[in-house]
Structure formats: C-alpha cells, structure tokens
Amino acid sequence: MGLLEGKFDQGGVVVTTLEQAINWARQASVWPMTFGLACCAIEMMATGASRYDIDRFGAGAFRATPRQADLMIVAGTVNFKMASRVRRLYNQMPEPKFVIAMGACTSGGGPYYKYGYNVVKGVDLVVPVDVYVAGCPPRPEALLEGLMRVQDKIRAMHDLTKRQPLDYLVPTRSGYVKLPPEVETLEKANEYCRRRKELSTPTKV
Amino acid sequence: MHGAEIIAILEEKFGPRIRQKKPDTIDPYVVVDAADIVEVCRFLRDDPRLQFDMLNCISGVDYCEPEPAKAAKAGFEPHLEVVYHLSSFVKRHRFVVKVILPRWKDNVEGQLPEVPSVTSIWPAANWHERETYDLVGIRFVGHPDLRRILLAEDWEGHPLRKDYIYPLEYHGIRGR
C-alpha cells in the first residue's frame, strides 16, 4: 500500500483507470489451488506457513477445488497417468487463470528426463505455463518470486480494452530482501560474526 | 533356524523338485519349478518347524543384456526370475524362494510367462503380484484381480524389462 499511504488522512481522491483498479485487486488476491504432487509440495507448504507466509502477497487462500482458484502451482513430478487429471483441473479453473511450473520436474522432466519412462517432460506439454520456477525443489523465496512474476502479469492485463499486454513486463516488486540491522554494513557484519564466534566458543573452567 | 536347516527340511519333503539350492549366502535360497511354487509355499507356511507367516516381498528380475556385443560376456542366459522373500515372526528366521521363468512363454514374443499366484497363501501377495505384472510382465495365474497397479491401464509394455522401448508419446503428450 506504499502508493496510497497517508493519502487519505484528510480525505482524498485517487484517479486511476477501472482496468488498473481491477488488476490491482486481482493481483492482491491470487488464490492458488492445493495441488502438490511430490516433494515440491513440502516446499509449497513451507511457503504457505508462517515463516515465509505467502499470505503477505495475498495468495494464502489455498482452495481445495479448481473452481475457486486463480493459480495452479504444479508442485512436483507429473507422470502420464496424472497428466490428464492436471489438464482437467486446469480446464475447470475459471478465467483468468495462471500456472506456475514449480521445480525441475515440472519445468522439463528434471532428473527423470532420460530414464523416466513414466514422467511428462515438462508440464508445459499438458497445460500452458506462465512462470517457471527453477530449483529441485525451489526454496520458498523462489516460489514467492514466481508468484510476484505472476502478479506482474496480472498487473499488465488488459481485460476490458482487449489490448495486447506488454511483451516485456516490468517487475514492480523484486525478491530483494533488506538485511537485518546488525549485518547492514561490512564492518557491522564482521563484528557480528566475531561476537557470534566468541559466544559459541566453550570457555574453559 | 539357519538356511541350511530349512533347505534340508525342504529337500526331505520335496526331494528332486528342489532344482537348485544355495545355503551359504546372506539370503539362502532354493529354486523350484513354477508348477511347484504353491505347494512349496503352503508347506513353508504350514509346517510347524518353519511357520513362514509373512511374505515380505515378491520381486521380478529380468536377466537380459539387450546389447548383442555385451550379451556374450554377460554370464547368463536371458531369463526372468520371481523372488519370494519370506520371514517368520514366530521362529524369527528368513528364507528366499526363487522361480526361474523364460522371458516369453513358449519363446513367442509378447506371450507373458506364467507362474501360479500365491494369494491363496499370503493375501499380501495380491498387490506385489500386480506390481510385478505391471513392471516386469509376469502373469500370475489364479490371481483374483490382475490389473496394472502403478501405470495407467492402457499402458503398453512392461518398463522394467531390459529391452523395453520408451514410449514416443502417450495420448498426444511427447514422451521423449
């Protein structure tokens, strides 16, 4: 809410287009589908839990049905038996819908590329993918970054005017993390490390 | 009870129908004919000296070297084996029974080799036999419900056979 902060203290007016207002609301309430297929799902759960807290980006409401979801996070190895189910779930989602291919298996087969007789070599062979998240499995931060790229896509949508969206999306939020104050500068960090080392050294009695 | 003693009991009962034996390994085993497997397993379970009340695992093993250059040095003729790992909670001993099968029944490619099912002896065999059928391609005669358990029902071939050719596509999805 950085843009609007303090603007309404004495009452105020915001001028925007309807499209932008809709997109703004949409990108702040992306509801993902509970859809874990393998080990990436554990990482997705960690992203939803309190330490990484996907709710900060408005995407914490994991729905158990595709009909209420906007975002499908394909977390895990998709095999041929599952592929038809993945496609059906995607078809059941209402427009606008987005897909994150999370991890190496969903992006391109991953470790099962050569000898996985049963593994789909990338979920983009089954459903259209918006954002690929690399990693095996990706860290929760990486999944959050992927979510932010989906939000960039939503922000650039032109649903009402039917214009083509921009080819190159401008990231409005990056995965940049501010360092804690005790390690802000190099000197402070060195001092912090030295103190930690001192504390962890057992003292002789 | 040690493997050698178990083998002695089995030889006393079945005589020459025990085709091979190997008592001096970590997992001592005997090899029997496919036609005898149900009888041998029932004896192993019901004999008061043995009491093998648990079937740990049924495995299928494909002895095959698909590359002709390496086949001469492989040291075995192409064949399949079904391996039954048994253990007894009461007697606290383990044993292994093996059945050697041809890779194809009557050497006709596509005809799966057959072995009688042991589901009537240990119900745990049901899913193990389905998995062995699914991945290695061994037909268990007398199984109540012999379907694929892991792969899709319309899958072609048995993937853990050494000469399995990976599918190019499955229902329009590129496979390689």
Short mmCIF file of C-alpha atoms in Angstrom, two decimals:
data_model
loop_
_atom_site.label_atom_id
_atom_site.label_comp_id
_atom_site.label_asym_id
_atom_site.label_seq_id
_atom_site.Cartn_x
_atom_site.Cartn_y
_atom_site.Cartn_z
CA MET A 1 0.00 0.00 0.00
CA GLY A 2 3.01 2.23 -0.36
CA LEU A 3 1.37 4.23 -3.11
CA LEU A 4 -1.69 5.18 -1.10
CA GLU A 5 -0.11 5.50 2.31
CA GLY A 6 -1.02 8.74 4.05
CA LYS A 7 -3.06 9.97 1.08
CA PHE A 8 -6.42 9.68 2.80
CA ASP A 9 -5.60 11.25 6.14
CA GLN A 10 -7.65 14.37 5.43
CA GLY A 11 -9.85 12.64 2.84
CA GLY A 12 -8.62 12.42 -0.73
CA VAL A 13 -9.18 11.28 -4.26
CA VAL A 14 -7.31 8.71 -6.27
CA VAL A 15 -7.57 8.84 -10.02
CA THR A 16 -6.97 5.57 -11.88
CA THR A 17 -8.46 3.56 -14.68
CA LEU A 18 -11.03 0.92 -13.94
CA GLU A 19 -8.77 -1.63 -15.54
CA GLN A 20 -5.88 -0.81 -13.28
CA ALA A 21 -8.12 -0.87 -10.24
CA ILE A 22 -9.42 -4.32 -11.19
CA ASN A 23 -5.93 -5.59 -11.87
CA TRP A 24 -4.74 -4.17 -8.58
CA ALA A 25 -7.47 -6.02 -6.73
CA ARG A 26 -6.86 -9.19 -8.70
CA GLN A 27 -3.13 -9.35 -8.15
CA ALA A 28 -3.62 -8.90 -4.41
CA SER A 29 -5.94 -11.89 -4.09
CA VAL A 30 -4.48 -14.68 -6.18
CA TRP A 31 -5.98 -17.85 -4.80
CA PRO A 32 -3.82 -20.88 -5.51
CA MET A 33 -5.04 -24.42 -5.77
CA THR A 34 -3.92 -27.05 -3.28
CA PHE A 35 -2.04 -29.17 -5.73
CA GLY A 36 1.03 -30.99 -4.51
CA LEU A 37 2.32 -33.97 -6.48
CA ALA A 38 5.73 -34.67 -4.96
CA CYS A 39 8.47 -33.22 -2.79
CA CYS A 40 7.98 -29.67 -4.15
CA ALA A 41 4.66 -29.69 -2.30
CA ILE A 42 6.54 -29.71 1.01
CA GLU A 43 8.30 -26.54 -0.07
CA MET A 44 4.99 -25.07 -1.17
CA MET A 45 3.55 -25.82 2.28
CA ALA A 46 6.55 -24.13 3.84
CA THR A 47 5.85 -21.11 1.66
CA GLY A 48 2.30 -21.07 2.96
CA ALA A 49 3.37 -21.42 6.60
CA SER A 50 4.20 -18.59 8.92
CA ARG A 51 7.94 -18.26 8.30
CA TYR A 52 7.65 -17.37 4.60
CA ASP A 53 3.94 -16.56 4.66
CA ILE A 54 2.59 -16.40 1.13
CA ASP A 55 -0.38 -14.55 2.64
CA ARG A 56 1.72 -11.36 2.62
CA PHE A 57 1.18 -11.36 -1.15
CA GLY A 58 -2.49 -12.18 -0.93
CA ALA A 59 -2.05 -15.73 -2.16
CA GLY A 60 -2.51 -17.65 1.06
CA ALA A 61 -6.04 -18.89 0.49
CA PHE A 62 -5.29 -22.37 -0.87
CA ARG A 63 -8.51 -23.70 -2.32
CA ALA A 64 -9.31 -27.38 -2.45
CA THR A 65 -11.31 -27.01 -5.65
CA PRO A 66 -10.18 -25.67 -9.03
CA ARG A 67 -13.43 -23.75 -9.43
CA GLN A 68 -12.41 -21.26 -6.76
CA ALA A 69 -8.75 -20.97 -7.73
CA ASP A 70 -6.90 -18.50 -9.95
CA LEU A 71 -3.44 -20.01 -9.78
CA MET A 72 -2.30 -23.57 -10.24
CA ILE A 73 1.08 -24.23 -8.66
CA VAL A 74 2.11 -27.54 -10.21
CA ALA A 75 4.39 -28.69 -7.41
CA GLY A 76 6.04 -31.99 -8.24
CA THR A 77 6.64 -34.67 -10.83
CA VAL A 78 3.79 -35.03 -13.31
CA ASN A 79 3.54 -38.51 -14.76
CA PHE A 80 1.47 -39.62 -17.70
CA LYS A 81 -1.25 -41.06 -15.53
CA MET A 82 -1.59 -37.69 -13.77
CA ALA A 83 -1.32 -35.56 -16.91
CA SER A 84 -4.95 -35.99 -17.92
CA ARG A 85 -6.02 -35.01 -14.40
CA VAL A 86 -3.80 -31.93 -14.49
CA ARG A 87 -5.38 -30.88 -17.75
CA ARG A 88 -8.88 -31.48 -16.44
CA LEU A 89 -8.20 -29.43 -13.30
CA TYR A 90 -6.81 -26.63 -15.44
CA ASN A 91 -9.92 -26.70 -17.62
CA GLN A 92 -12.12 -26.48 -14.54
CA MET A 93 -10.47 -23.28 -13.32
CA PRO A 94 -12.27 -20.01 -14.11
CA GLU A 95 -10.62 -17.35 -16.26
CA PRO A 96 -8.27 -15.59 -15.76
CA LYS A 97 -6.04 -18.47 -14.70
CA PHE A 98 -2.34 -18.79 -14.23
CA VAL A 99 0.06 -21.69 -13.91
CA ILE A 100 3.38 -21.81 -12.09
CA ALA A 101 5.59 -24.76 -13.02
CA MET A 102 7.44 -25.28 -9.76
CA GLY A 103 10.73 -27.12 -9.81
CA ALA A 104 12.85 -29.04 -12.27
CA CYS A 105 10.40 -31.92 -12.86
CA THR A 106 7.52 -29.71 -13.93
CA SER A 107 9.75 -27.38 -15.91
CA GLY A 108 11.31 -30.05 -18.08
CA GLY A 109 11.38 -33.52 -16.57
CA GLY A 110 14.28 -32.80 -14.25
CA PRO A 111 16.18 -35.86 -13.04
CA TYR A 112 13.63 -38.09 -14.81
CA TYR A 113 14.35 -36.63 -18.21
CA LYS A 114 16.33 -39.55 -19.62
CA TYR A 115 15.13 -42.69 -17.85
CA GLY A 116 11.73 -41.65 -16.55
CA TYR A 117 9.56 -43.76 -18.81
CA ASN A 118 6.51 -42.50 -16.99
CA VAL A 119 7.28 -38.82 -16.46
CA VAL A 120 5.96 -35.95 -18.58
CA LYS A 121 8.96 -33.97 -19.80
CA GLY A 122 7.66 -30.64 -18.59
CA VAL A 123 4.12 -29.76 -17.63
CA ASP A 124 4.03 -27.23 -20.49
CA LEU A 125 3.29 -30.22 -22.71
CA VAL A 126 0.00 -30.54 -20.84
CA VAL A 127 -1.11 -27.05 -19.81
CA PRO A 128 0.15 -23.56 -20.76
CA VAL A 129 2.67 -22.34 -18.19
CA ASP A 130 3.08 -18.70 -17.16
CA VAL A 131 6.05 -18.82 -14.82
CA TYR A 132 8.75 -21.44 -14.38
CA VAL A 133 10.46 -21.62 -11.01
CA ALA A 134 13.87 -23.29 -11.05
CA GLY A 135 15.22 -25.48 -8.30
CA CYS A 136 14.97 -29.03 -7.03
CA PRO A 137 12.97 -28.25 -5.01
CA PRO A 138 12.93 -24.44 -5.17
CA ARG A 139 13.37 -22.51 -1.96
CA PRO A 140 10.21 -20.82 -0.66
CA GLU A 141 11.76 -17.48 -1.60
CA ALA A 142 11.96 -18.69 -5.21
CA LEU A 143 8.30 -19.63 -5.20
CA LEU A 144 7.42 -16.21 -3.78
CA GLU A 145 9.46 -14.65 -6.58
CA GLY A 146 7.48 -16.74 -9.07
CA LEU A 147 4.26 -15.52 -7.51
CA MET A 148 5.44 -11.93 -7.86
CA ARG A 149 6.08 -12.51 -11.56
CA VAL A 150 2.52 -13.79 -11.87
CA GLN A 151 1.36 -10.62 -10.18
CA ASP A 152 3.34 -8.61 -12.75
CA LYS A 153 1.47 -10.47 -15.45
CA ILE A 154 -1.87 -9.72 -13.84
CA ARG A 155 -0.97 -6.05 -13.48
CA ALA A 156 -0.26 -5.87 -17.21
CA MET A 157 -3.53 -7.46 -18.25
CA HIS A 158 -5.95 -5.54 -20.45
CA ASP A 159 -9.17 -7.43 -19.95
CA LEU A 160 -11.57 -4.55 -20.60
CA THR A 161 -9.89 -2.91 -23.56
CA LYS A 162 -8.69 -6.19 -25.08
CA ARG A 163 -5.32 -4.66 -25.83
CA GLN A 164 -2.31 -6.88 -26.04
CA PRO A 165 -0.27 -6.88 -22.86
CA LEU A 166 3.32 -5.67 -22.91
CA ASP A 167 5.87 -8.08 -24.28
CA TYR A 168 8.33 -7.33 -21.53
CA LEU A 169 6.78 -7.00 -18.14
CA VAL A 170 8.23 -4.52 -15.72
CA PRO A 171 8.77 -6.14 -12.34
CA THR A 172 7.25 -3.94 -9.70
CA ARG A 173 8.49 -5.94 -6.77
CA SER A 174 11.67 -7.95 -6.77
CA GLY A 175 12.89 -10.62 -4.41
CA TYR A 176 15.24 -8.11 -2.82
CA VAL A 177 15.44 -8.61 0.92
CA LYS A 178 16.61 -5.95 3.31
CA LEU A 179 19.36 -7.15 5.60
CA PRO A 180 18.80 -7.15 9.34
CA PRO A 181 20.31 -4.05 11.03
CA GLU A 182 23.12 -5.93 12.79
CA VAL A 183 24.68 -7.02 9.47
CA GLU A 184 23.82 -3.97 7.37
CA THR A 185 27.37 -2.89 6.60
CA LEU A 186 30.56 -4.90 6.21
CA GLU A 187 32.04 -3.66 9.48
CA LYS A 188 28.87 -4.46 11.38
CA ALA A 189 28.73 -7.93 9.80
CA ASN A 190 32.36 -8.68 10.71
CA GLU A 191 31.74 -7.53 14.24
CA TYR A 192 28.58 -9.66 14.40
CA CYS A 193 30.41 -12.77 13.17
CA ARG A 194 33.26 -12.21 15.64
CA ARG A 195 30.81 -11.89 18.51
CA ARG A 196 28.90 -15.00 17.46
CA LYS A 197 32.15 -16.93 17.31
CA GLU A 198 33.12 -15.76 20.75
CA LEU A 199 29.77 -16.77 22.14
CA SER A 200 29.92 -20.21 20.57
CA THR A 201 33.44 -20.98 21.86
CA PRO A 202 33.22 -23.04 25.02
CA THR A 203 35.01 -21.40 27.94
CA LYS A 204 37.48 -23.39 30.00
CA VAL A 205 36.54 -23.87 33.59
CA MET B 1 16.77 -71.72 12.15
CA HIS B 2 19.58 -71.41 9.61
CA GLY B 3 19.18 -71.55 5.87
CA ALA B 4 20.87 -74.92 5.57
CA GLU B 5 18.40 -76.50 8.01
CA ILE B 6 15.44 -75.03 6.16
CA ILE B 7 16.83 -76.36 2.88
CA ALA B 8 17.31 -79.79 4.49
CA ILE B 9 13.66 -79.84 5.59
CA LEU B 10 12.55 -78.82 2.11
CA GLU B 11 14.71 -81.47 0.43
CA GLU B 12 13.41 -84.13 2.78
CA LYS B 13 9.86 -83.20 1.75
CA PHE B 14 10.24 -82.40 -1.95
CA GLY B 15 13.42 -84.23 -2.98
CA PRO B 16 14.47 -83.56 -6.56
CA ARG B 17 11.75 -80.99 -7.08
CA ILE B 18 14.10 -78.52 -5.36
CA ARG B 19 16.03 -77.59 -8.50
CA GLN B 20 18.84 -75.52 -7.03
CA LYS B 21 19.93 -74.54 -3.53
CA LYS B 22 22.39 -72.09 -2.06
CA PRO B 23 22.67 -72.24 1.73
CA ASP B 24 25.88 -70.22 2.23
CA THR B 25 24.73 -66.70 1.35
CA ILE B 26 23.21 -63.84 3.31
CA ASP B 27 19.80 -64.79 1.98
CA PRO B 28 19.82 -68.58 1.48
CA TYR B 29 17.50 -69.67 -1.27
CA VAL B 30 16.11 -72.58 -3.22
CA VAL B 31 14.88 -72.60 -6.79
CA VAL B 32 11.71 -74.51 -7.60
CA ASP B 33 9.65 -75.02 -10.74
CA ALA B 34 6.75 -72.69 -11.40
CA ALA B 35 4.32 -75.59 -11.12
CA ASP B 36 5.52 -76.39 -7.58
CA ILE B 37 5.56 -72.89 -6.10
CA VAL B 38 2.12 -73.02 -4.46
CA GLU B 39 2.79 -76.38 -2.88
CA VAL B 40 6.22 -75.34 -1.59
CA CYS B 41 4.89 -72.04 -0.22
CA ARG B 42 1.98 -73.76 1.53
CA PHE B 43 4.43 -76.18 3.13
CA LEU B 44 6.68 -73.30 4.21
CA ARG B 45 3.76 -71.56 5.86
CA ASP B 46 2.06 -74.55 7.47
CA ASP B 47 4.95 -76.71 8.63
CA PRO B 48 5.31 -76.27 12.42
CA ARG B 49 9.12 -76.18 12.13
CA LEU B 50 9.09 -73.34 9.57
CA GLN B 51 5.94 -71.23 10.06
CA PHE B 52 6.69 -68.58 7.44
CA ASP B 53 3.73 -66.40 8.31
CA MET B 54 4.83 -63.33 6.41
CA LEU B 55 5.56 -62.63 2.78
CA ASN B 56 7.88 -59.63 2.72
CA CYS B 57 8.14 -59.08 -0.97
CA ILE B 58 7.70 -60.53 -4.42
CA SER B 59 10.21 -59.26 -6.95
CA GLY B 60 10.65 -59.82 -10.62
CA VAL B 61 14.18 -59.81 -12.03
CA ASP B 62 14.99 -59.58 -15.72
CA TYR B 63 18.27 -61.24 -16.65
CA CYS B 64 18.82 -59.86 -20.12
CA GLU B 65 21.53 -57.95 -21.92
CA PRO B 66 19.92 -56.04 -24.78
CA GLU B 67 23.23 -55.12 -26.43
CA PRO B 68 24.43 -58.06 -28.54
CA ALA B 69 28.10 -57.17 -28.05
CA LYS B 70 27.83 -57.45 -24.29
CA ALA B 71 25.46 -60.42 -24.28
CA ALA B 72 28.22 -62.96 -24.91
CA LYS B 73 30.13 -61.82 -21.82
CA ALA B 74 27.08 -61.37 -19.60
CA GLY B 75 27.47 -64.79 -17.98
CA PHE B 76 23.81 -65.78 -18.05
CA GLU B 77 21.17 -66.91 -20.46
CA PRO B 78 18.29 -64.44 -20.83
CA HIS B 79 15.57 -65.36 -18.36
CA LEU B 80 13.24 -63.94 -15.72
CA GLU B 81 13.19 -64.73 -12.03
CA VAL B 82 10.46 -64.30 -9.46
CA VAL B 83 11.89 -63.93 -5.96
CA TYR B 84 9.80 -64.52 -2.84
CA HIS B 85 11.21 -63.12 0.39
CA LEU B 86 9.65 -64.84 3.39
CA SER B 87 10.06 -64.38 7.11
CA SER B 88 8.59 -65.83 10.26
CA PHE B 89 7.60 -63.78 13.27
CA VAL B 90 7.25 -66.90 15.40
CA LYS B 91 10.54 -68.59 14.52
CA ARG B 92 12.44 -65.41 13.68
CA HIS B 93 14.05 -66.70 10.52
CA ARG B 94 14.01 -65.68 6.89
CA PHE B 95 14.16 -67.53 3.62
CA VAL B 96 14.04 -66.90 -0.10
CA VAL B 97 12.35 -68.95 -2.81
CA LYS B 98 13.01 -68.32 -6.46
CA VAL B 99 11.29 -69.39 -9.65
CA ILE B 100 13.13 -69.23 -12.96
CA LEU B 101 11.00 -68.44 -15.99
CA PRO B 102 11.63 -67.92 -19.69
CA ARG B 103 11.43 -64.31 -20.88
CA TRP B 104 8.44 -65.18 -23.07
CA LYS B 105 6.07 -68.10 -22.78
CA ASP B 106 6.91 -70.76 -25.40
CA ASN B 107 9.50 -68.28 -26.72
CA VAL B 108 6.74 -66.36 -28.52
CA GLU B 109 7.43 -62.66 -28.06
CA GLY B 110 4.50 -60.93 -26.41
CA GLN B 111 3.27 -64.05 -24.58
CA LEU B 112 3.88 -63.33 -20.89
CA PRO B 113 5.41 -66.15 -18.82
CA GLU B 114 3.09 -67.66 -16.25
CA VAL B 115 3.51 -68.63 -12.63
CA PRO B 116 0.77 -69.67 -10.18
CA SER B 117 -0.38 -66.99 -7.75
CA VAL B 118 0.28 -67.34 -4.03
CA THR B 119 -2.52 -65.01 -2.95
CA SER B 120 -4.35 -68.02 -1.53
CA ILE B 121 -1.46 -68.49 0.92
CA TRP B 122 -0.50 -64.92 1.81
CA PRO B 123 -3.08 -62.22 0.95
CA ALA B 124 -0.19 -59.71 0.91
CA ALA B 125 0.86 -61.25 -2.38
CA ASN B 126 -2.05 -59.55 -4.15
CA TRP B 127 -0.50 -56.14 -4.72
CA HIS B 128 3.06 -57.47 -5.00
CA GLU B 129 1.98 -59.70 -7.86
CA ARG B 130 0.12 -56.86 -9.51
CA GLU B 131 3.24 -54.72 -9.34
CA THR B 132 5.42 -57.49 -10.72
CA TYR B 133 2.93 -58.00 -13.53
CA ASP B 134 2.84 -54.26 -14.18
CA LEU B 135 6.55 -53.56 -14.35
CA VAL B 136 8.23 -56.84 -15.30
CA GLY B 137 5.46 -58.61 -17.17
CA ILE B 138 4.83 -61.91 -15.42
CA ARG B 139 1.33 -63.33 -15.48
CA PHE B 140 0.22 -64.77 -12.13
CA VAL B 141 -2.32 -67.48 -12.87
CA GLY B 142 -5.15 -67.61 -10.34
CA HIS B 143 -4.72 -64.03 -9.15
CA PRO B 144 -8.15 -62.58 -8.23
CA ASP B 145 -7.63 -59.19 -9.91
CA LEU B 146 -4.54 -59.00 -12.10
CA ARG B 147 -4.53 -55.39 -13.31
CA ARG B 148 -1.79 -52.81 -13.57
CA ILE B 149 -1.26 -51.17 -10.19
CA LEU B 150 1.12 -48.25 -10.89
CA LEU B 151 0.99 -47.38 -14.57
CA ALA B 152 -2.07 -46.31 -16.50
CA GLU B 153 -4.38 -49.13 -17.52
CA ASP B 154 -3.81 -48.62 -21.24
CA TRP B 155 -0.01 -48.64 -20.93
CA GLU B 156 1.89 -50.74 -23.43
CA GLY B 157 4.80 -52.89 -22.39
CA HIS B 158 6.46 -53.58 -19.08
CA PRO B 159 9.03 -50.85 -18.30
CA LEU B 160 11.46 -52.71 -16.06
CA ARG B 161 12.25 -55.24 -18.77
CA LYS B 162 15.73 -54.56 -20.05
CA ASP B 163 14.66 -54.43 -23.69
CA TYR B 164 11.77 -52.03 -23.02
CA ILE B 165 11.47 -49.26 -25.60
CA TYR B 166 10.48 -45.93 -24.09
CA PRO B 167 7.21 -44.55 -25.44
CA LEU B 168 7.44 -41.77 -28.02
CA GLU B 169 4.13 -40.31 -26.97
CA TYR B 170 1.26 -41.10 -24.66
CA HIS B 171 -2.18 -39.71 -25.53
CA GLY B 172 -0.64 -36.91 -27.54
CA ILE B 173 1.95 -35.93 -24.92
CA ARG B 174 5.51 -36.20 -26.13
CA GLY B 175 7.38 -38.83 -24.16
CA ARG B 176 10.99 -38.45 -25.30
#
